[in-house]
XYZ file of C-alpha atoms in Angstrom:
354
model
C 1.149 -27.505 -7.637
C -0.168 -25.943 -4.197
C -3.215 -24.687 -6.132
C -3.841 -27.778 -7.521
C -3.353 -30.000 -4.415
C -6.131 -27.358 -2.992
C -8.809 -28.256 -5.829
C -8.479 -31.844 -5.073
C -8.171 -31.232 -1.222
C -10.566 -28.622 -0.160
C -13.875 -30.777 -1.547
C -12.449 -33.666 0.620
C -12.424 -31.217 3.227
C -15.053 -29.438 3.301
C -17.511 -32.827 2.397
C -15.749 -34.072 5.253
C -16.703 -30.788 7.831
C -20.067 -30.619 6.135
C -20.845 -34.083 7.890
C -21.147 -32.580 11.173
C -21.425 -28.869 10.703
C -24.030 -26.669 9.263
C -22.935 -25.184 6.149
C -22.014 -21.377 6.817
C -19.656 -22.970 9.055
C -18.425 -25.510 5.948
C -17.888 -21.924 4.136
C -16.300 -20.068 6.140
C -13.357 -23.372 7.214
C -12.953 -23.845 3.493
C -12.426 -20.811 2.095
C -10.231 -19.685 5.064
C -8.161 -22.934 4.132
C -8.334 -22.322 0.542
C -7.347 -18.175 1.027
C -4.399 -19.577 3.458
C -3.111 -21.934 0.929
C -3.028 -19.377 -2.020
C -1.639 -16.803 0.692
C 1.383 -18.881 0.778
C 1.780 -19.373 -2.693
C 1.953 -16.172 -3.827
C 4.493 -15.669 -0.970
C 6.846 -18.427 -1.624
C 6.485 -17.717 -4.962
C 7.374 -13.656 -5.113
C 10.086 -14.488 -2.440
C 11.706 -16.852 -4.930
C 11.245 -13.808 -7.514
C 12.616 -11.440 -5.247
C 15.649 -13.683 -4.631
C 16.168 -14.141 -8.460
C 15.637 -10.384 -9.185
C 18.405 -9.386 -6.378
C 20.597 -7.786 -8.826
C 17.542 -5.474 -10.103
C 16.873 -4.239 -6.077
C 19.318 -1.398 -6.242
C 19.698 2.461 -6.331
C 21.848 5.482 -6.490
C 20.726 8.175 -4.006
C 20.642 11.830 -6.093
C 20.632 15.008 -4.535
C 17.671 16.797 -4.337
C 17.674 19.467 -1.825
C 14.508 20.880 -3.576
C 12.421 18.127 -3.344
C 9.570 17.954 -0.526
C 9.154 14.431 0.845
C 5.480 12.941 2.305
C 5.319 9.305 3.614
C 2.957 8.110 5.544
C 4.030 4.978 8.340
C 7.286 6.419 8.554
C 8.382 5.662 11.933
C 8.852 2.028 11.975
C 9.621 -1.000 9.413
C 10.145 0.126 5.871
C 9.057 3.499 6.325
C 11.868 4.819 8.816
C 14.087 3.137 5.896
C 13.076 5.226 3.684
C 13.080 8.561 5.763
C 16.502 7.789 6.593
C 17.339 7.779 2.690
C 15.356 10.723 1.709
C 17.966 12.782 4.346
C 20.385 11.444 2.345
C 19.164 12.953 -0.895
C 19.225 15.971 1.386
C 15.558 16.560 1.034
C 12.686 18.338 3.062
C 10.870 14.654 4.883
C 7.850 15.229 6.411
C 7.099 12.388 8.616
C 3.238 11.596 8.798
C 2.828 8.850 11.804
C 0.459 8.068 14.425
C 2.702 8.334 16.939
C 4.873 11.762 17.179
C 7.330 10.853 19.638
C 8.319 7.674 17.303
C 8.673 9.564 14.560
C 10.912 11.910 17.115
C 13.391 9.487 18.461
C 13.554 7.522 14.788
C 14.789 11.232 13.490
C 17.356 11.156 16.693
C 18.480 7.711 15.830
C 19.275 9.101 12.481
C 21.423 11.877 13.332
C 23.132 10.140 15.728
C 23.874 7.057 12.734
C 25.682 9.894 10.921
C 23.248 11.623 8.329
C 23.381 15.221 8.806
C 21.773 16.505 5.521
C 18.404 16.932 4.879
C 15.382 18.882 6.441
C 12.664 16.368 9.003
C 9.752 17.353 10.364
C 7.047 15.212 12.293
C 3.501 15.267 11.946
C 0.256 13.248 13.560
C -1.527 11.322 10.968
C -3.663 8.327 11.955
C -5.030 6.458 8.895
C -7.387 4.762 10.924
C -9.150 8.177 10.967
C -10.750 10.131 8.164
C -10.727 13.216 10.916
C -6.747 12.458 11.571
C -6.560 12.992 7.459
C -8.689 15.849 6.572
C -5.996 17.430 9.871
C -3.092 16.736 8.893
C -3.742 17.676 4.876
C -4.827 21.057 6.052
C -1.833 21.662 8.605
C 0.389 20.705 5.943
C -1.104 23.218 3.190
C -0.786 26.135 5.827
C 3.096 25.385 6.182
C 3.836 24.360 2.617
C 3.224 25.539 -1.003
C 4.113 22.558 -3.192
C 5.077 18.589 -2.320
C 6.739 16.535 -5.214
C 6.600 13.200 -3.711
C 3.456 11.465 -1.654
C 4.442 7.979 -0.480
C 1.352 6.059 0.945
C 3.199 3.520 3.165
C 1.115 3.283 6.565
C -0.651 -0.337 6.289
C -1.342 -3.406 8.550
C -1.407 -6.591 7.448
C -3.980 -9.836 8.188
C -4.996 -8.712 11.327
C -6.801 -11.365 13.363
C -10.057 -10.007 15.064
C -12.580 -8.319 12.889
C -12.555 -4.456 13.639
C -14.322 -1.709 12.055
C -12.618 2.128 12.850
C -14.021 5.415 14.176
C -16.009 6.005 10.378
C -17.451 2.617 10.363
C -15.257 0.335 7.640
C -12.972 -2.531 7.865
C -9.458 -1.515 9.605
C -7.405 -2.702 6.651
C -9.845 -1.047 3.936
C -9.305 2.108 5.964
C -5.590 1.914 6.698
C -4.457 1.083 3.909
C -6.586 2.382 0.990
C -9.558 4.508 1.964
C -7.386 6.957 3.693
C -4.786 7.561 1.267
C -7.283 7.865 -1.693
C -8.554 10.131 1.147
C -5.233 12.001 1.179
C -4.126 12.372 -2.216
C -7.424 13.829 -3.025
C -6.749 16.671 -0.605
C -3.057 17.536 -1.154
C -3.559 16.932 -4.897
C -3.088 21.419 -5.584
C 0.440 20.525 -3.625
C 1.614 17.793 -5.770
C 0.488 19.731 -8.701
C 2.050 22.768 -7.569
C 5.475 20.379 -6.944
C 5.207 18.949 -10.804
C 6.246 20.495 -14.147
C 7.032 19.289 -17.462
C 9.408 16.746 -17.599
C 10.181 16.364 -13.884
C 6.302 15.275 -12.415
C 5.477 14.783 -8.707
C 5.340 11.492 -7.863
C 2.391 9.405 -5.883
C 3.465 6.223 -4.941
C 1.169 3.507 -4.116
C 3.253 0.649 -1.470
C 0.850 -2.350 -2.193
C 1.878 -6.280 -1.657
C 2.065 -9.258 -4.612
C -1.009 -10.448 -3.164
C -2.794 -7.805 -5.659
C -2.950 -10.930 -8.205
C -5.461 -13.077 -5.344
C -7.380 -9.464 -4.867
C -11.006 -9.490 -5.443
C -13.411 -6.180 -4.806
C -16.612 -7.687 -3.357
C -18.533 -4.643 -3.580
C -21.574 -6.291 -2.106
C -19.267 -7.132 1.305
C -16.747 -4.907 1.453
C -15.770 -5.713 5.427
C -15.196 -8.859 4.035
C -17.195 -10.121 7.143
C -19.871 -12.752 6.045
C -22.236 -13.795 8.470
C -20.204 -12.829 11.140
C -16.979 -14.662 9.950
C -13.926 -11.674 9.613
C -12.189 -13.242 6.610
C -8.401 -10.945 7.136
C -6.601 -12.646 4.042
C -9.739 -11.405 1.888
C -9.637 -7.851 3.266
C -6.079 -7.682 3.302
C -5.525 -8.690 -0.164
C -8.665 -6.583 -1.281
C -7.101 -3.255 0.154
C -4.448 -3.956 -1.789
C -5.984 -4.579 -4.892
C -7.372 -1.526 -4.101
C -4.460 0.110 -3.679
C -3.431 -0.743 -7.301
C -7.044 -0.047 -8.883
C -6.027 3.294 -7.705
C -2.767 3.842 -8.653
C -4.560 3.069 -12.445
C -7.452 5.080 -12.744
C -5.765 8.014 -11.241
C -2.805 7.875 -13.678
C -5.608 8.125 -16.270
C -7.770 10.872 -14.820
C -4.044 12.987 -14.486
C -3.267 12.524 -17.606
C -6.368 13.815 -18.663
C -6.131 16.846 -17.043
C -2.716 17.572 -18.424
C -1.261 17.640 -14.237
C 2.524 17.080 -14.125
C 1.995 14.247 -11.520
C 2.443 10.319 -12.024
C 1.157 7.542 -9.588
C 2.942 4.573 -9.220
C 1.982 1.388 -7.328
C 5.176 -0.676 -6.138
C 5.529 -3.890 -4.407
C 8.631 -3.736 -1.600
C 9.106 -7.808 -1.650
C 9.028 -10.097 1.147
C 10.213 -8.464 3.742
C 11.042 -8.803 7.580
C 9.307 -6.601 9.303
C 6.440 -5.668 12.109
C 3.809 -6.208 9.544
C 4.221 -9.940 10.102
C 2.971 -9.711 13.461
C -0.237 -11.599 13.356
C 0.813 -13.821 11.201
C 2.433 -17.380 12.317
C 5.779 -16.612 10.958
C 6.803 -13.784 12.846
C 9.998 -14.301 14.629
C 10.449 -18.236 12.380
C 13.942 -18.883 10.517
C 11.645 -18.368 7.528
C 11.501 -14.719 8.012
C 15.640 -14.793 7.787
C 15.115 -15.648 3.968
C 13.332 -12.487 3.523
C 13.778 -9.529 2.345
C 15.791 -6.856 5.209
C 13.577 -3.079 5.760
C 16.261 -1.801 3.595
C 16.101 -3.931 0.625
C 12.477 -3.054 0.476
C 12.932 -0.096 1.078
C 14.638 0.106 -2.339
C 12.094 -0.243 -5.115
C 9.668 2.367 -3.667
C 12.734 4.964 -3.951
C 13.172 3.738 -6.649
C 9.540 4.762 -7.917
C 9.931 7.842 -6.437
C 13.193 9.080 -8.045
C 14.147 7.270 -10.673
C 14.435 9.479 -13.860
C 13.681 6.590 -16.210
C 9.824 5.841 -15.137
C 8.953 9.580 -16.409
C 6.054 9.729 -18.036
C 5.429 5.805 -17.278
C 2.734 6.338 -14.729
C 0.293 3.944 -14.338
C 2.976 0.814 -13.727
C 3.405 -1.610 -10.864
C 6.435 -1.722 -9.853
C 8.985 -4.927 -7.634
C 12.637 -5.199 -7.635
C 12.986 -1.753 -9.684
C 11.449 -3.448 -12.743
C 8.003 -3.102 -14.031
C 5.589 -5.626 -13.994
C 1.918 -6.974 -15.139
C -1.012 -4.848 -12.609
C -3.853 -7.060 -11.705
C -6.239 -8.025 -14.412
C -8.807 -6.592 -12.516
C -6.684 -3.351 -12.464
C -7.687 -3.043 -15.877
C -11.269 -3.326 -16.222
C -12.646 0.225 -16.674
C -15.921 -0.430 -15.280
C -14.298 -1.727 -11.759
C -11.998 2.031 -11.616
C -15.572 3.604 -11.874
C -17.525 1.183 -9.199
C -14.270 1.750 -6.999
C -13.318 5.529 -7.327
C -17.835 5.985 -6.996
C -17.198 4.249 -3.872
C -14.474 5.461 -2.440
C -15.974 8.883 -3.327
C -18.962 8.282 -1.279
C -17.121 6.815 1.677
C -14.786 9.315 2.412
C -17.499 12.368 1.581
C -16.265 13.441 -1.567
C -18.247 14.865 -4.426
C -15.243 14.933 -7.389
C -11.622 13.459 -6.225
C -10.603 16.782 -7.714
C -12.725 19.098 -6.084
C -10.209 21.062 -4.179
C -7.753 21.527 -7.741
């Protein structure tokens, strides 16, 4: 209904704006309005999806003392809840976070809450810096011989103004997608060592339902058209890229007979700091959203559940499999995204470290 209304209203609004403003201004306003309507539509639709499927969003935590897991963005929000639950599984848990002191403080809080199992360790990782990604990976390779679970969780959402990272990339593209693309490649040797037949290592890409409204604009990957920054476009593009990456990488891993599988996960509409840059933060609407604990469950399901062994490449929401976005299944898009990503992170081959 919202999209149908937009189809009627947007042309009228643009016509009104065009009477007073030049074309570029009209295009910018029209795009922003339409994107906001579509974002709200998907938010409401998948909030309802969370409510209807809440009964499936459950998971028993197995004991896995021999496993080692890495989670990026592990010091707050959903990431912090994942860390706590992985420690309850008695795992070795590596917190990769921008502020080491925040991660250390989280561990103290978890211990005070009564969770004494597991072996946590905090490392510095700034996902807005590809140099930091490389430094983190090198340190992990020195300290560990194998990794069983990599949860690419760190992210930013709907930042209000255009910002480039030190490497020259739009912030949401770099943090949400590109840094994790590089990190996964660098850690593949350890993930390969951690997997075995019937018990593969797992790569979890934390994405969003907005993958369905995303488009990869290879001509304007920074989502800044003639000086106007489209933050919704940038965010949805980064989330779609994660899903395309998941699907394409799974096929590459299968072709090489590696015991490593990839999954993309929508945690749900969750009340976390990610909404700080939106008008919803602090409103009564967010009280209807999932809690961070509830948002952590489908991610943990993808990381731990045995029933999805040999189902790599799937998209998970509320501990159930759902279709990937149509864009993610197009081989030419997968190929183009991989080629661009390799160029941006300065790799000649995604598997060059194996």
